[in-house]
Short mmCIF file of C-alpha atoms in Angstrom, two decimals:
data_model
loop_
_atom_site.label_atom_id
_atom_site.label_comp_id
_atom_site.label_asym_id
_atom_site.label_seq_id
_atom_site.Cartn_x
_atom_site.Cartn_y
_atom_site.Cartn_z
CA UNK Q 1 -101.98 -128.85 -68.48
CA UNK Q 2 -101.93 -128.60 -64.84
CA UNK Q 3 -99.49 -127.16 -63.38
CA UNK Q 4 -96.54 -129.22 -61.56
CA UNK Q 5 -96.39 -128.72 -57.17
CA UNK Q 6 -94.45 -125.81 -56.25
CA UNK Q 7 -91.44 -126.20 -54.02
CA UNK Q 8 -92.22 -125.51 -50.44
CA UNK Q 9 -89.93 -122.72 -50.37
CA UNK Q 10 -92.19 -120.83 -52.35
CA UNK Q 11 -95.12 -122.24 -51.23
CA UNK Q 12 -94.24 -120.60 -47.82
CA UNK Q 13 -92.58 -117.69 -48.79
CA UNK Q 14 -94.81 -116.82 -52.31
CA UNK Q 15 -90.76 -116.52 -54.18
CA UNK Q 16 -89.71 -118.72 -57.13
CA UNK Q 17 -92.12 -117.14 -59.88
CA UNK Q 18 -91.71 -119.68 -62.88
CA UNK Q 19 -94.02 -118.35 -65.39
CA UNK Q 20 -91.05 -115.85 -66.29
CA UNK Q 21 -89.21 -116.80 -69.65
CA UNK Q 22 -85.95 -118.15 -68.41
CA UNK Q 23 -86.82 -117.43 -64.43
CA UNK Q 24 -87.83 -120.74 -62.06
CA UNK Q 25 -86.47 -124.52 -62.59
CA UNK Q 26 -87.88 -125.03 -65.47
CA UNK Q 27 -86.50 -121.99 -67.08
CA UNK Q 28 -82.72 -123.27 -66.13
CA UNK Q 29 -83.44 -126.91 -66.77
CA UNK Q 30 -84.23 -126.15 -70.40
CA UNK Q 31 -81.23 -123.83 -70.89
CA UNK Q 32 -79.37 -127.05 -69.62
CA UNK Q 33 -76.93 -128.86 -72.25
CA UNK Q 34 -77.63 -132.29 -70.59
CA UNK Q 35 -81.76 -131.90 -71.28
CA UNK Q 36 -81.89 -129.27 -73.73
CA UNK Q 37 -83.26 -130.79 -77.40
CA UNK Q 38 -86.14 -132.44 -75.67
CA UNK Q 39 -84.53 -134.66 -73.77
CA UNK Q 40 -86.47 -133.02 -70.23
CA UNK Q 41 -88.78 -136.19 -68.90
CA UNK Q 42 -92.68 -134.74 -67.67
CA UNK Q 43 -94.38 -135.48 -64.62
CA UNK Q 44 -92.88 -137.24 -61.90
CA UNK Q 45 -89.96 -138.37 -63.81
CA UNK Q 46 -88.96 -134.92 -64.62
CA UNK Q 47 -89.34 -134.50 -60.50
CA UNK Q 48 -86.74 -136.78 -59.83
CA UNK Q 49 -84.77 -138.54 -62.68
CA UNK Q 50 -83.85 -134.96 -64.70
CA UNK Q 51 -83.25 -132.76 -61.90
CA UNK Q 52 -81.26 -135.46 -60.30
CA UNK Q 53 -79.26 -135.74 -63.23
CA UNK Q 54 -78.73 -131.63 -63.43
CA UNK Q 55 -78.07 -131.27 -60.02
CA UNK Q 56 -74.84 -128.89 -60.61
CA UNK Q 57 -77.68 -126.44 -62.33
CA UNK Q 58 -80.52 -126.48 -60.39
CA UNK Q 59 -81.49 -127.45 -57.01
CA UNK Q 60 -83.34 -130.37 -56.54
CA UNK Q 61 -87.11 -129.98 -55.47
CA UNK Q 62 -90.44 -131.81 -53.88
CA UNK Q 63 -92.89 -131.79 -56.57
CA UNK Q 64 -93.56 -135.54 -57.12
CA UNK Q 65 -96.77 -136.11 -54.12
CA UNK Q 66 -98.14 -133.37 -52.49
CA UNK Q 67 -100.17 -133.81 -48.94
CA UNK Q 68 -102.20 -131.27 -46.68
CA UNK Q 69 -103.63 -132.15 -43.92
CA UNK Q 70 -104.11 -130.53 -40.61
CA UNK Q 71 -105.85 -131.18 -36.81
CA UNK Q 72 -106.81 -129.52 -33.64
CA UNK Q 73 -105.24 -130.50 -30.63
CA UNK Q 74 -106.17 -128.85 -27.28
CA UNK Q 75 -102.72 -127.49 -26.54
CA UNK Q 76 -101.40 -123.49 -27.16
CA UNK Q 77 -99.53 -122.84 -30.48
CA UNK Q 78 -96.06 -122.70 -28.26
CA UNK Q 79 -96.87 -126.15 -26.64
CA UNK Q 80 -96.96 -127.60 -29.74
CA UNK Q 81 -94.05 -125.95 -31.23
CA UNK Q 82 -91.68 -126.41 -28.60
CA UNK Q 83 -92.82 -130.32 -28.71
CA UNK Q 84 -92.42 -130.08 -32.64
CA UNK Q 85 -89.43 -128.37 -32.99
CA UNK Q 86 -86.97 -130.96 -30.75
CA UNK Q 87 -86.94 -133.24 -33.71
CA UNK Q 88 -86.58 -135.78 -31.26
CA UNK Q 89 -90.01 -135.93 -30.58
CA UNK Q 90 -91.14 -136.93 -33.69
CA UNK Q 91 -90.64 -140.54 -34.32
CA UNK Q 92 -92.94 -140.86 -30.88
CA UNK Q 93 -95.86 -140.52 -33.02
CA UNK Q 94 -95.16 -140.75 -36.29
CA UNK Q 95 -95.01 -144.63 -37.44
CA UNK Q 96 -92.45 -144.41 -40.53
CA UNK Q 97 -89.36 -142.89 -38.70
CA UNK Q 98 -87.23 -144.51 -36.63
CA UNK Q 99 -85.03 -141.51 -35.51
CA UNK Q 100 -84.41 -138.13 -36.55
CA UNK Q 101 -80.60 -136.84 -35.17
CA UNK Q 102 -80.26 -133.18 -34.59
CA UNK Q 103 -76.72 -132.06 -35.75
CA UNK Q 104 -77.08 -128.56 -34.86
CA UNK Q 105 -80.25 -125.81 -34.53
CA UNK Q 106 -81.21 -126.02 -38.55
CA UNK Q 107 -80.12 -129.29 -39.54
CA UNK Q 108 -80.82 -132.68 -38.78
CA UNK Q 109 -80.65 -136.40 -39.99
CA UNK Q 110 -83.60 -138.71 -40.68
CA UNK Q 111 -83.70 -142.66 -40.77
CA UNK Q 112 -86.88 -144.91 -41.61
CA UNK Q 113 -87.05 -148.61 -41.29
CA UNK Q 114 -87.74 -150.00 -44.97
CA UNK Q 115 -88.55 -153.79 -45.43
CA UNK Q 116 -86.10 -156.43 -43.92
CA UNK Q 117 -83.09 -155.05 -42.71
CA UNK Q 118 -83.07 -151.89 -45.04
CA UNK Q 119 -82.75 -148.15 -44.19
CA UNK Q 120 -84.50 -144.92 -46.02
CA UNK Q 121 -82.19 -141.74 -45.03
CA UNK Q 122 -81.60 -137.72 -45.66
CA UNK Q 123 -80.09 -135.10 -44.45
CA UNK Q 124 -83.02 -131.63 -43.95
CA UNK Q 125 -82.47 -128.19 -43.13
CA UNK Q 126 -85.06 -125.58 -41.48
CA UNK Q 127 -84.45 -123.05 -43.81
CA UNK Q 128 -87.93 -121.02 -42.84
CA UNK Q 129 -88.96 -120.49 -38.95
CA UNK Q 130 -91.41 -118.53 -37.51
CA UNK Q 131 -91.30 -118.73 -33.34
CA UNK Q 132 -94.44 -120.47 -32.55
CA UNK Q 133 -96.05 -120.39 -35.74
CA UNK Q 134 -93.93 -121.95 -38.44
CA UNK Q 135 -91.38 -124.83 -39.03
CA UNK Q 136 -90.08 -125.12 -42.77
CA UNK Q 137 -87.82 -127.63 -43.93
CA UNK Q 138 -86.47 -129.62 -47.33
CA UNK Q 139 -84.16 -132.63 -47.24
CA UNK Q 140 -80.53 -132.29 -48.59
CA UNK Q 141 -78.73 -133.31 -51.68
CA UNK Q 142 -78.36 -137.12 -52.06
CA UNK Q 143 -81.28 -137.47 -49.73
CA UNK Q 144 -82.80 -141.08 -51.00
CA UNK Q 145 -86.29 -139.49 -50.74
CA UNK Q 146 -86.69 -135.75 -51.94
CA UNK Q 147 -88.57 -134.29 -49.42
CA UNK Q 148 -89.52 -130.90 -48.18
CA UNK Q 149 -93.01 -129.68 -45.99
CA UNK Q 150 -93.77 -127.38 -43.00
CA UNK Q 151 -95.60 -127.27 -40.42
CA UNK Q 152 -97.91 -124.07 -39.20
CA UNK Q 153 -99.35 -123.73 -35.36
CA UNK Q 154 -102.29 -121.17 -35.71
CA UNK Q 155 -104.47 -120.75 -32.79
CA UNK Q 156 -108.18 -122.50 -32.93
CA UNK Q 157 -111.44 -119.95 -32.91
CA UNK Q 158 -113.02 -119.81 -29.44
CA UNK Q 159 -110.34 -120.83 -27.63
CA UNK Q 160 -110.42 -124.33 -28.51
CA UNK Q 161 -106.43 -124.89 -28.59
CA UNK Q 162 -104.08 -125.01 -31.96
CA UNK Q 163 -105.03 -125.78 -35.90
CA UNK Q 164 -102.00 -127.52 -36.94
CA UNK Q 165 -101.78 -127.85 -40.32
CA UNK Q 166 -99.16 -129.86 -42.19
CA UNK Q 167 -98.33 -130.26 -45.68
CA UNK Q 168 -95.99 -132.18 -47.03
CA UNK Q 169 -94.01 -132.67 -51.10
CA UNK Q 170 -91.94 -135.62 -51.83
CA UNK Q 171 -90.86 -137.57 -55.32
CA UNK Q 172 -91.29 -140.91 -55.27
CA UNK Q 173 -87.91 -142.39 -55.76
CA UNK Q 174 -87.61 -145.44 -58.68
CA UNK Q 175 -85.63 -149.05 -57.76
CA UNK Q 176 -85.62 -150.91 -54.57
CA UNK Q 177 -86.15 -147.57 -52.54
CA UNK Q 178 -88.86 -146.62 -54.54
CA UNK Q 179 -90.91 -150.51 -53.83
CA UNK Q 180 -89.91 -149.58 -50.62
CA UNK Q 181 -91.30 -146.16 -49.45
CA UNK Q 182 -94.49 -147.48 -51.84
CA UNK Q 183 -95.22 -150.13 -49.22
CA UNK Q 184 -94.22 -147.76 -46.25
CA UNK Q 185 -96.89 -145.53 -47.12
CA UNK Q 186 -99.28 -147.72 -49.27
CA UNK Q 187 -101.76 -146.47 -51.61
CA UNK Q 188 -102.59 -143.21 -49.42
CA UNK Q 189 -99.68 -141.42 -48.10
CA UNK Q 190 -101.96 -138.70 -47.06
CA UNK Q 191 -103.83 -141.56 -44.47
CA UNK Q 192 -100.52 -141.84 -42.93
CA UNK Q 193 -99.80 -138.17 -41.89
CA UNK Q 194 -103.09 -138.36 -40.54
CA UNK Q 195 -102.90 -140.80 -38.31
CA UNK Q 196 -99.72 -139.70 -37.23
CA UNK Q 197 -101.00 -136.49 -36.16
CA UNK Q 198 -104.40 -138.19 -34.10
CA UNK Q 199 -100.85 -140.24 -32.34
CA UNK Q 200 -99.86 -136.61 -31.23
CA UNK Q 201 -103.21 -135.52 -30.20
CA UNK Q 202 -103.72 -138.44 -27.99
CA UNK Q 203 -100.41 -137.98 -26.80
CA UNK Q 204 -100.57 -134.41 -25.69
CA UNK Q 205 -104.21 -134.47 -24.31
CA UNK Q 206 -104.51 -137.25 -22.52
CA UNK Q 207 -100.59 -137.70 -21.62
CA UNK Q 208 -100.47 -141.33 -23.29
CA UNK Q 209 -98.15 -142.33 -26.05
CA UNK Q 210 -99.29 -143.99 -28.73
CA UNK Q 211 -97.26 -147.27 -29.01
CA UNK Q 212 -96.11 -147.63 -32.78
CA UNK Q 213 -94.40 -151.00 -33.51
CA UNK Q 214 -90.89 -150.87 -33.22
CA UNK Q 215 -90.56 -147.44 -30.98
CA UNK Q 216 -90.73 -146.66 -27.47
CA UNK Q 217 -93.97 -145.94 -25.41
CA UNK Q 218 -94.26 -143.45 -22.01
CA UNK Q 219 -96.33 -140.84 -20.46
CA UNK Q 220 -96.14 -137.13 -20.15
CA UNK Q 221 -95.07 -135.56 -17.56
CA UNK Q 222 -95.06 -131.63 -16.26
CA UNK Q 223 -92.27 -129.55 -16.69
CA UNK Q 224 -91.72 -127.05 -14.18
CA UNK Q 225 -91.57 -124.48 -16.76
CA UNK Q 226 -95.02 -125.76 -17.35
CA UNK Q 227 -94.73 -126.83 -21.12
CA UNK Q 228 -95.05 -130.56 -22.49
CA UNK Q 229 -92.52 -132.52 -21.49
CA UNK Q 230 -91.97 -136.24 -22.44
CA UNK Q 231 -89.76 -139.20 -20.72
CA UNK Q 232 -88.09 -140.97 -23.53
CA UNK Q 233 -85.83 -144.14 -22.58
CA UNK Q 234 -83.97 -144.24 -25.95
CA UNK Q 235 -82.35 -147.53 -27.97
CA UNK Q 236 -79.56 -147.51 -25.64
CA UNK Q 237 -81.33 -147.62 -22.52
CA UNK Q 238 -81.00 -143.61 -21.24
CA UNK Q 239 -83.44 -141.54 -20.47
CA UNK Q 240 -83.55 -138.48 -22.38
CA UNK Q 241 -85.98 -135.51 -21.97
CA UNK Q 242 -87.73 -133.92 -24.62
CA UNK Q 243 -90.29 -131.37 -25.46
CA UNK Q 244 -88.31 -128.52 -24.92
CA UNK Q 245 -85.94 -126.82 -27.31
CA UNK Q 246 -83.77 -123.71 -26.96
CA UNK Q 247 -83.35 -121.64 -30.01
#
């Protein structure tokens, strides 16, 4: 039987061993009184319906869909970071969200534009960082989409700029939200992240932004520390700059 998706947390830090009687999820979800006597659902309904219902005993964890996908972009692995990691940024060329709020340096809120006049939101914390090579995060409890993923900046062979490779777990959620993130992301979630990430390569090498229906559009322009750095008129009409962050 294969083997359900790991969280990210161990998939990034190698921790969580869950073959171990009693040790991992799995090992405290059985030990539970609400799912213990065979009441534990498999597959994708154990990813979401039983751990959301054991909450108080276990954490809640990505294991539903699991996406990898990565690019080369002709920029250096701190280019790309420091344009990654101002969360900000992100709804620029990613199609799905409509704004991502930083609260403070780890933690940050995310809203996506469902069908009609709905909204898909979570809270996510960077709870695994690496300075120009790693960005680690998992959405919060009562998130409506489980999420977690990082993101890894390694430099290309031959000089040739950054492999950034992505990867990305979510459950997909049941109900109205569920219908909802299914059309969002259609029958290949993974085509989505893709495209997303040729958005940012066009964006970054050529200076263009990729207009996405429903967000705003600009051009790059030099910093004078000499990093990206992007003109953003946001929903109420200021400019903001981004492309920078300070840890």
């Amino acid at each position: 039987m294969e083997e359900p998706h790991l969280t990210q947390k161990e998939i990034d830090t190698g921790i969580g061993n869950q073959n171990g009687a009693g040790e991992g999820l799995f090992g405290r979800v059985a030990k539970h009184p609400f799912v213990a006597g065979g009441a534990i659902l498999v597959g994708a309904g154990l990813a979401y319906a039983a751990i959301k219902t054991i909450q108080s005993a276990a954490d809640e964890v990505a294991r539903g869909t699991h996406i990898e996908t990565s690019i080369t972009i002709n920029k250096s692995p701190g280019e790309l970071y420091s344009f990654w990691r101002d969360f900000r940024n992100l709804p620029l060329f990613m199609k799905n969200p409509e704004s991502v709020t930083e609260s403070d340096d780890a933690h940050s809120h995310w809203v996506v534009k469902g069908i009609g006049n709905s909204r898909i939101e979570w809270d996510a914390e960077v709870y695994n960082e690496i300075e120009n090579e790693l960005i680690a995060w998992r959405s919060l409890e009562a998130a409506d989409v489980v999420n977690a993923g990082s993101v890894r900046f390694e430099k290309a062979p031959g000089g040739r700029g950054t492999y950034l490779r992505v990867t990305v777990n979510y459950n997909p959620p049941a109900g109205k939200i569920g219908a909802t993130v299914a059309q969002l992301f259609g029958s290949e979630p993974a085509q989505i992240i893709k495209e997303d990430l040729r958005r940012l390569k066009q964006m970054l090498e050529t200076g263009e932004i990729a207009t996405v229906d429903g967000q705003s559009s600009g051009r790059a322009a030099d910093d004078r520390s000499g990093g990206p750095r992007i003109e953003i008129p946001d929903r109420q009409g200021e400019a903001k700059a981004a492309g920078s962050h300070t840890a």
